[in-house]
Amino acid sequence: MDSQTTDYLATVRALSDRIVEAQRPIRILDAIKWHSDVRERFFASGCRELPAVDAAFYETRNPLDFEPREKRMELHEIERDIARQLGQLNPLSGIMRRICREYTTVVRMLEVRGTEDFGRYAEDLYGAASDVFHAGDPTLADLGTVMEETVANLLRNDSMAEAEKTIDAPTAVEHLNARFSATFPDAGIRVLLNDQMTADAAAGSDYLKIRSDARFNAQDLDVLEVHEGWIHLGTTLNGAAQPYCTFLSKGPPSATTTQEGLAVLTEILTLKSSPGRLQRLVNRVRAVTLAEQGADFVEVFRYLCDAGIGEDESYGTAVRVFRGSLPSGPPFTKDLAYMRGFVQTFNFLRLAMTEGKLDTLPVLFCGKITLEDIKTLQLLMEEGVVAPPQFVPPHFADLRGLATWMSFSRFIASLSFDQLHADYGALL
């Protein structure tokens, strides 16, 4: 390696490390969470009153760990230094500068927590339910409507009922620690109890937090293993192992769709998912759709309850949609990433395998990436700027079974479902 190349890679590493350090105190979910007392007051009102959550609530209860104006200036300076030192047209420069701009938008979004502007910034970062998948295709809202009916039909069958949640949080921690130790030996991955969370579980850089009072069944643990472990923790470890592009260990909003899509796809491909799990993901799309159409927190909560969802789960889903914003909206649209990402990632895999482009697939796991960057990152991997992933989930490490199954997908997708229903309906 000549000195010019060495200097270039050292510059990439230095700029990348600055991005990682700059985003460190930006914790979106911590900044917008609703606390347990909000839930208590809501249920005490008979679930009729909008929660008293506004700008003052967030400022008082969830103070930011950074000064917004200073953070925006820091990110702007990093973006300018990337352009100065790597050039405007360098493909890696383009990715890194876009990430800086995304984090700047995140900071602006967090500055306006508890106002209508929060939801508008969220839509810029995560999209809207009214977005189409491709030109002329249905929207995410359409997907939610269709899938809601399909899942409801499945769940009418007793065989689809989920097992009782008999596993307490300490036992779940013990089981998952054992699994992750086997999957990621010597990586230092830890599963920890946490009593400050609203979600049942959440992955960090080298840990998975489990809410202390959460309860699980065996299938829940399987989903956590593949979704949070194989994908979220796995891509974090692969990104942290990058010799130069360390920013790949951190996921800006644009990477959320691909990350969550890969995670949901992995649940499905490994047969760990269930109609109950799918129902929860579909409910998130439906809840965001309703909020975009003007429904407030109580109306979304009531809609979910009327659909047969328990009050606790209905409350949790509604909170996910309105956190950061006002209880009257507009919504925080991050939860669209799961279903949007699944469809986009599945379609990418289907096309890659149909055309025999299997060499692109390892790029999905080299860190927190977006689909639009795959070609650039593949070239950078070939040049040695991006390192291949150290960990790849088993169903991707050996692609023979998956490739065989996916080979039929294009033909099967071309068949008319209405005609299939006409031909096969009598058999049911």
Coordinates of C-alpha atoms in Angstrom, one line a residue:
M1 CA 0.0 0.0 0.0
D2 CA 1.6 3.3 -1.1
S3 CA 1.8 6.3 1.1
Q4 CA -1.0 8.2 -0.7
T5 CA -3.4 5.3 -0.2
T6 CA -2.4 5.1 3.5
D7 CA -3.0 8.8 4.0
Y8 CA -6.4 8.5 2.3
L9 CA -7.5 5.7 4.5
A10 CA -6.3 7.4 7.6
T11 CA -8.4 10.4 6.6
V12 CA -11.4 8.3 6.1
R13 CA -10.9 6.7 9.5
A14 CA -10.5 10.0 11.2
L15 CA -13.6 11.5 9.7
S16 CA -15.6 8.4 10.3
D17 CA -14.6 8.4 14.0
R18 CA -15.7 12.0 14.2
I19 CA -19.2 11.0 13.0
V20 CA -19.4 8.2 15.5
E21 CA -18.4 10.5 18.3
A22 CA -20.7 13.3 17.3
Q23 CA -23.8 11.1 17.2
R24 CA -23.0 9.4 20.5
P25 CA -25.2 11.5 22.8
I26 CA -28.1 11.6 20.3
R27 CA -30.5 9.0 21.7
I28 CA -33.8 9.4 19.9
L29 CA -35.9 6.8 21.8
D30 CA -34.6 8.0 25.2
A31 CA -35.4 11.6 24.3
I32 CA -39.1 10.9 23.3
K33 CA -40.1 8.1 25.8
W34 CA -43.3 8.3 27.8
H35 CA -43.0 7.3 31.5
S36 CA -45.1 4.9 33.5
D37 CA -47.0 7.7 35.3
V38 CA -48.4 8.8 31.9
R39 CA -49.9 5.3 31.5
E40 CA -51.3 5.3 35.0
R41 CA -53.1 8.6 34.5
F42 CA -54.4 7.5 31.1
F43 CA -56.0 4.3 32.5
A44 CA -57.2 6.2 35.6
S45 CA -59.2 8.5 33.3
G46 CA -61.0 5.5 31.9
C47 CA -58.8 5.7 28.7
R48 CA -60.8 8.8 27.7
E49 CA -58.4 11.7 28.2
L50 CA -55.5 12.5 26.0
P51 CA -52.2 12.1 27.9
A52 CA -50.7 15.4 29.2
V53 CA -47.7 15.3 27.0
D54 CA -46.3 18.5 25.5
A55 CA -43.0 20.3 24.8
A56 CA -42.6 21.1 28.5
F57 CA -43.0 17.4 29.4
Y58 CA -40.1 16.3 27.2
E59 CA -37.9 19.2 28.2
T60 CA -38.4 18.4 31.9
R61 CA -38.7 14.6 31.9
N62 CA -36.3 13.8 29.0
P63 CA -33.6 16.5 28.9
L64 CA -31.2 16.2 25.9
D65 CA -27.6 15.2 26.6
F66 CA -26.3 17.8 24.2
E67 CA -26.9 21.4 23.3
P68 CA -28.8 21.3 19.9
R69 CA -27.2 24.4 18.3
E70 CA -23.7 23.3 19.2
K71 CA -24.4 19.7 17.9
R72 CA -25.8 21.0 14.6
M73 CA -22.7 23.2 14.2
E74 CA -20.4 20.2 15.0
L75 CA -22.2 18.0 12.4
H76 CA -22.0 20.8 9.8
E77 CA -18.3 21.2 10.3
I78 CA -17.7 17.5 9.9
E79 CA -19.7 17.5 6.7
R80 CA -17.7 20.4 5.4
D81 CA -14.4 18.7 6.4
I82 CA -15.5 15.5 4.5
A83 CA -16.0 17.6 1.4
R84 CA -12.7 19.4 1.9
Q85 CA -10.6 16.3 2.5
L86 CA -12.4 13.6 0.4
G87 CA -14.0 15.8 -2.3
Q88 CA -17.5 16.4 -3.3
L89 CA -17.8 13.6 -5.9
N90 CA -16.1 10.8 -3.9
P91 CA -18.8 8.1 -3.4
L92 CA -17.8 7.5 0.2
S93 CA -17.8 11.2 0.8
G94 CA -21.4 11.3 -0.5
I95 CA -22.5 8.6 2.0
M96 CA -20.7 10.2 5.0
R97 CA -22.0 13.7 4.2
R98 CA -25.6 12.4 3.9
I99 CA -25.3 10.8 7.3
C100 CA -24.2 14.1 8.8
R101 CA -27.2 15.8 7.3
E102 CA -29.5 13.1 8.6
Y103 CA -28.2 13.5 12.1
T104 CA -28.6 17.3 11.8
T105 CA -32.3 16.7 10.9
V106 CA -32.6 14.4 13.9
V107 CA -31.3 17.1 16.2
R108 CA -33.8 19.6 14.7
M109 CA -36.5 17.0 15.3
L110 CA -35.6 16.6 18.9
E111 CA -35.5 20.3 19.4
V112 CA -39.2 20.5 18.6
R113 CA -40.4 17.6 20.7
G114 CA -44.0 18.1 21.8
T115 CA -45.0 20.2 18.8
E116 CA -46.5 19.4 15.4
D117 CA -43.2 20.1 13.7
F118 CA -41.8 16.9 15.3
G119 CA -44.0 14.7 13.2
R120 CA -43.0 16.6 10.0
Y121 CA -39.3 16.0 10.7
A122 CA -40.1 12.4 11.5
E123 CA -41.7 12.0 8.1
D124 CA -38.7 13.5 6.4
L125 CA -36.5 10.9 8.1
Y126 CA -38.7 7.8 8.1
G127 CA -41.3 8.4 5.4
A128 CA -45.1 8.2 5.6
A129 CA -47.8 5.5 5.3
S130 CA -49.0 7.2 2.1
D131 CA -45.6 6.5 0.4
V132 CA -45.7 4.0 -2.5
F133 CA -43.1 1.2 -2.6
H134 CA -42.4 1.8 -6.3
A135 CA -44.0 4.0 -9.0
G136 CA -47.5 2.7 -9.6
D137 CA -47.4 0.3 -6.7
P138 CA -49.7 0.3 -3.6
T139 CA -48.8 2.3 -0.5
L140 CA -47.7 1.2 2.9
A141 CA -51.2 2.1 4.1
D142 CA -52.6 -0.3 1.5
L143 CA -50.3 -3.0 2.7
G144 CA -51.5 -2.5 6.3
T145 CA -55.1 -2.8 5.2
V146 CA -54.6 -6.0 3.2
M147 CA -52.4 -7.6 5.8
E148 CA -54.8 -6.7 8.6
E149 CA -57.5 -8.8 7.0
T150 CA -55.2 -11.7 6.2
V151 CA -53.8 -11.9 9.7
A152 CA -57.2 -11.7 11.3
N153 CA -58.3 -14.7 9.2
L154 CA -55.3 -16.7 10.4
L155 CA -55.8 -15.8 14.0
R156 CA -59.3 -17.2 14.0
N157 CA -57.7 -20.6 13.9
D158 CA -57.0 -22.0 17.3
S159 CA -53.7 -23.5 16.1
M160 CA -52.3 -19.9 15.6
A161 CA -52.7 -19.0 19.2
E162 CA -49.5 -18.0 21.0
A163 CA -48.2 -19.9 24.0
E164 CA -48.6 -18.4 27.4
K165 CA -45.8 -16.1 28.5
T166 CA -44.4 -18.1 31.4
I167 CA -40.7 -17.0 31.1
D168 CA -39.8 -14.1 33.4
A169 CA -37.2 -11.5 32.5
P170 CA -34.3 -13.0 34.6
T171 CA -34.8 -16.4 33.0
A172 CA -34.9 -14.8 29.5
V173 CA -31.7 -13.0 30.3
E174 CA -30.0 -16.3 31.3
H175 CA -31.2 -18.1 28.1
L176 CA -30.3 -15.3 25.7
N177 CA -26.8 -14.8 27.3
A178 CA -26.1 -18.4 26.7
R179 CA -27.3 -18.2 23.0
F180 CA -25.3 -15.0 22.3
S181 CA -22.2 -16.4 23.9
A182 CA -22.4 -19.3 21.5
T183 CA -23.2 -17.1 18.5
F184 CA -20.7 -14.3 19.2
P185 CA -17.9 -15.9 21.1
D186 CA -15.4 -13.4 22.7
A187 CA -17.5 -10.5 21.5
G188 CA -18.5 -9.3 24.9
I189 CA -22.3 -9.3 24.1
R190 CA -24.3 -8.9 27.3
V191 CA -28.0 -9.3 28.0
L192 CA -29.1 -7.1 30.9
L193 CA -32.1 -6.3 33.0
N194 CA -33.5 -2.8 32.8
D195 CA -36.4 -1.3 34.8
Q196 CA -36.6 2.1 32.9
M197 CA -37.7 0.8 29.6
T198 CA -41.2 0.8 27.9
A199 CA -40.4 -1.8 25.3
D200 CA -39.9 -5.4 26.3
A201 CA -36.4 -5.4 24.8
A202 CA -33.9 -3.1 23.0
A203 CA -30.5 -3.7 21.5
G204 CA -27.5 -1.3 22.1
S205 CA -24.0 -1.4 20.8
D206 CA -22.9 -4.5 22.6
Y207 CA -25.8 -5.4 24.8
L208 CA -29.5 -6.3 24.7
K209 CA -31.7 -4.8 27.4
I210 CA -34.7 -6.7 28.8
R211 CA -37.4 -4.9 30.8
S212 CA -37.3 -6.2 34.3
D213 CA -41.1 -7.0 34.5
A214 CA -41.5 -8.3 31.0
R215 CA -42.6 -11.9 30.4
F216 CA -41.9 -14.1 27.4
N217 CA -42.7 -17.5 25.8
A218 CA -40.2 -19.7 23.9
Q219 CA -41.0 -18.2 20.5
D220 CA -40.4 -14.6 21.9
L221 CA -36.9 -15.7 22.8
D222 CA -36.4 -17.2 19.3
V223 CA -37.5 -13.9 17.7
L224 CA -35.2 -11.8 20.0
E225 CA -32.3 -14.1 19.2
V226 CA -32.5 -13.7 15.4
H227 CA -34.0 -10.1 15.2
E228 CA -32.0 -8.3 17.9
G229 CA -29.1 -10.7 18.0
W230 CA -28.2 -11.9 14.6
I231 CA -29.2 -8.7 12.8
H232 CA -29.0 -5.6 15.1
L233 CA -26.1 -6.8 17.3
G234 CA -24.4 -8.7 14.4
T235 CA -24.3 -5.7 12.1
T236 CA -23.2 -3.5 15.0
L237 CA -20.2 -5.8 15.6
N238 CA -19.4 -6.0 11.9
G239 CA -19.5 -2.2 11.7
A240 CA -17.4 -1.7 14.7
A241 CA -14.8 -4.1 13.2
Q242 CA -14.4 -1.9 10.1
P243 CA -10.8 -0.7 9.9
Y244 CA -11.7 2.6 8.2
C245 CA -15.5 3.1 7.9
T246 CA -16.3 2.9 11.6
F247 CA -19.5 5.0 11.0
L248 CA -21.0 1.7 9.7
S249 CA -21.4 0.6 13.3
K250 CA -24.0 3.3 13.9
G251 CA -27.4 3.4 12.3
P252 CA -28.8 6.8 11.0
P253 CA -32.5 6.9 10.3
S254 CA -31.9 6.0 6.6
A255 CA -30.4 2.6 7.8
T256 CA -33.4 1.8 10.0
T257 CA -35.6 0.6 7.1
T258 CA -32.9 -1.9 5.8
Q259 CA -32.0 -3.0 9.4
E260 CA -35.6 -3.6 10.5
G261 CA -36.4 -5.2 7.1
L262 CA -33.5 -7.6 7.4
A263 CA -34.5 -8.4 10.9
V264 CA -38.1 -9.2 10.0
L265 CA -37.1 -11.1 6.9
T266 CA -34.7 -13.2 9.1
E267 CA -37.6 -13.9 11.5
I268 CA -39.7 -15.2 8.6
L269 CA -37.0 -17.1 6.8
T270 CA -35.9 -19.0 10.0
L271 CA -39.6 -19.8 10.8
K272 CA -39.3 -17.9 14.1
S273 CA -42.1 -15.5 13.4
S274 CA -45.9 -16.0 13.9
P275 CA -49.2 -14.6 12.9
G276 CA -49.3 -12.9 16.3
R277 CA -46.0 -11.2 15.7
L278 CA -47.1 -10.2 12.2
Q279 CA -50.3 -8.8 13.6
R280 CA -48.2 -6.5 15.9
L281 CA -46.2 -5.2 13.0
V282 CA -49.3 -4.6 10.9
N283 CA -51.0 -2.8 13.8
R284 CA -48.1 -0.4 13.8
V285 CA -48.7 0.5 10.2
R286 CA -52.4 0.8 10.7
A287 CA -51.8 3.0 13.8
V288 CA -49.5 5.3 11.9
T289 CA -51.9 5.5 9.0
L290 CA -54.8 6.5 11.3
A291 CA -52.7 9.2 13.0
E292 CA -51.6 10.6 9.6
Q293 CA -55.3 10.8 8.7
G294 CA -56.0 12.9 11.8
A295 CA -56.8 10.3 14.6
D296 CA -55.5 11.2 18.0
F297 CA -54.1 9.0 20.7
V298 CA -57.4 8.0 22.2
E299 CA -58.9 7.2 18.8
V300 CA -55.9 5.0 17.8
F301 CA -56.1 3.3 21.2
R302 CA -59.8 2.6 20.8
Y303 CA -59.4 1.3 17.2
L304 CA -56.8 -1.2 18.4
C305 CA -59.0 -2.3 21.3
D306 CA -62.0 -2.7 19.0
A307 CA -59.9 -4.9 16.7
G308 CA -59.5 -7.4 19.6
I309 CA -56.1 -6.2 20.9
G310 CA -55.7 -6.1 24.6
E311 CA -55.6 -2.7 26.4
D312 CA -52.0 -3.1 27.4
E313 CA -50.8 -3.8 23.9
S314 CA -53.1 -1.2 22.4
Y315 CA -51.6 1.4 24.7
G316 CA -48.0 0.4 23.9
T317 CA -48.7 0.5 20.2
A318 CA -50.4 3.9 20.4
V319 CA -47.5 5.3 22.4
R320 CA -45.0 4.2 19.8
V321 CA -46.9 6.2 17.2
F322 CA -47.3 9.4 19.2
R323 CA -44.1 9.5 21.3
G324 CA -42.1 12.7 20.7
S325 CA -45.1 14.4 19.1
L326 CA -48.3 15.6 20.6
P327 CA -51.1 13.1 21.6
S328 CA -53.1 14.7 18.8
G329 CA -50.3 14.1 16.2
P330 CA -48.9 14.1 13.7
P331 CA -47.2 10.7 14.3
F332 CA -43.7 9.5 14.8
T333 CA -43.4 7.3 11.7
K334 CA -40.4 5.1 12.6
D335 CA -42.6 2.0 13.0
L336 CA -43.2 2.0 9.2
A337 CA -39.6 0.7 8.8
Y338 CA -40.5 -2.9 9.7
M339 CA -43.0 -3.6 7.0
R340 CA -41.5 -1.2 4.4
G341 CA -38.0 -2.7 5.1
F342 CA -39.2 -6.2 4.8
V343 CA -40.8 -5.6 1.4
Q344 CA -37.8 -3.7 0.0
T345 CA -35.3 -6.2 1.3
F346 CA -37.2 -9.2 0.1
N347 CA -37.5 -7.6 -3.4
F348 CA -33.8 -6.9 -3.4
L349 CA -32.9 -10.5 -2.5
R350 CA -35.4 -11.8 -5.1
L351 CA -33.8 -9.7 -7.8
A352 CA -30.2 -10.5 -6.7
M353 CA -30.9 -14.2 -6.7
T354 CA -32.9 -14.2 -10.0
E355 CA -29.9 -12.5 -11.7
G356 CA -27.2 -14.5 -9.9
K357 CA -25.8 -11.4 -8.2
L358 CA -25.0 -13.3 -4.9
D359 CA -21.8 -11.4 -4.4
T360 CA -23.8 -8.3 -3.3
L361 CA -25.5 -10.1 -0.4
P362 CA -22.6 -10.0 2.2
V363 CA -22.7 -6.2 1.9
L364 CA -26.0 -6.2 3.7
F365 CA -24.2 -7.3 6.9
C366 CA -21.0 -5.2 6.9
G367 CA -22.7 -2.7 9.1
K368 CA -25.7 -0.4 9.4
I369 CA -26.2 0.2 5.7
T370 CA -29.0 1.4 3.3
L371 CA -30.0 -0.5 0.2
E372 CA -29.2 2.5 -2.0
D373 CA -25.5 2.3 -0.9
I374 CA -25.0 -1.4 -1.7
K375 CA -23.3 -0.9 -5.0
T376 CA -20.9 1.7 -3.6
L377 CA -20.1 -0.4 -0.6
Q378 CA -19.6 -3.4 -2.7
L379 CA -17.0 -1.5 -4.8
L380 CA -15.4 -0.3 -1.5
M381 CA -15.3 -3.8 -0.2
E382 CA -13.5 -5.0 -3.4
E383 CA -11.0 -2.1 -2.9
G384 CA -10.4 -3.1 0.8
V385 CA -11.8 0.2 2.2
V386 CA -14.8 -1.7 3.6
A387 CA -14.1 -5.1 5.3
P388 CA -16.3 -8.1 4.7
P389 CA -18.7 -9.0 7.6
Q390 CA -17.2 -11.2 10.3
F391 CA -20.6 -12.5 11.3
V392 CA -23.3 -13.5 8.8
P393 CA -26.5 -15.2 9.9
P394 CA -26.5 -18.9 9.2
H395 CA -29.3 -18.8 6.5
F396 CA -27.2 -16.2 4.6
A397 CA -23.8 -17.9 5.3
D398 CA -25.0 -20.9 3.2
L399 CA -27.3 -19.5 0.5
R400 CA -28.1 -22.8 -1.3
G401 CA -31.4 -23.4 0.4
L402 CA -32.5 -19.8 0.3
A403 CA -31.4 -19.4 -3.3
T404 CA -33.4 -22.5 -4.3
W405 CA -36.5 -21.3 -2.6
M406 CA -36.2 -17.7 -4.0
S407 CA -35.7 -18.9 -7.5
F408 CA -39.4 -19.7 -7.8
S409 CA -40.5 -16.4 -6.4
R410 CA -40.7 -14.4 -9.6
F411 CA -42.8 -17.0 -11.4
I412 CA -45.1 -17.5 -8.4
A413 CA -45.6 -13.7 -7.9
S414 CA -46.7 -13.5 -11.6
L415 CA -49.7 -15.8 -11.0
S416 CA -53.1 -14.2 -10.7
F417 CA -54.3 -14.6 -7.1
D418 CA -57.9 -14.1 -8.2
Q419 CA -57.6 -17.1 -10.6
L420 CA -55.8 -19.1 -7.9
H421 CA -58.8 -18.5 -5.6
A422 CA -61.2 -19.5 -8.3
D423 CA -59.3 -22.7 -9.1
Y424 CA -58.4 -23.8 -5.5
G425 CA -61.3 -22.2 -3.5
A426 CA -63.4 -25.3 -3.8
L427 CA -60.6 -27.4 -2.2
L428 CA -60.9 -25.3 1.0

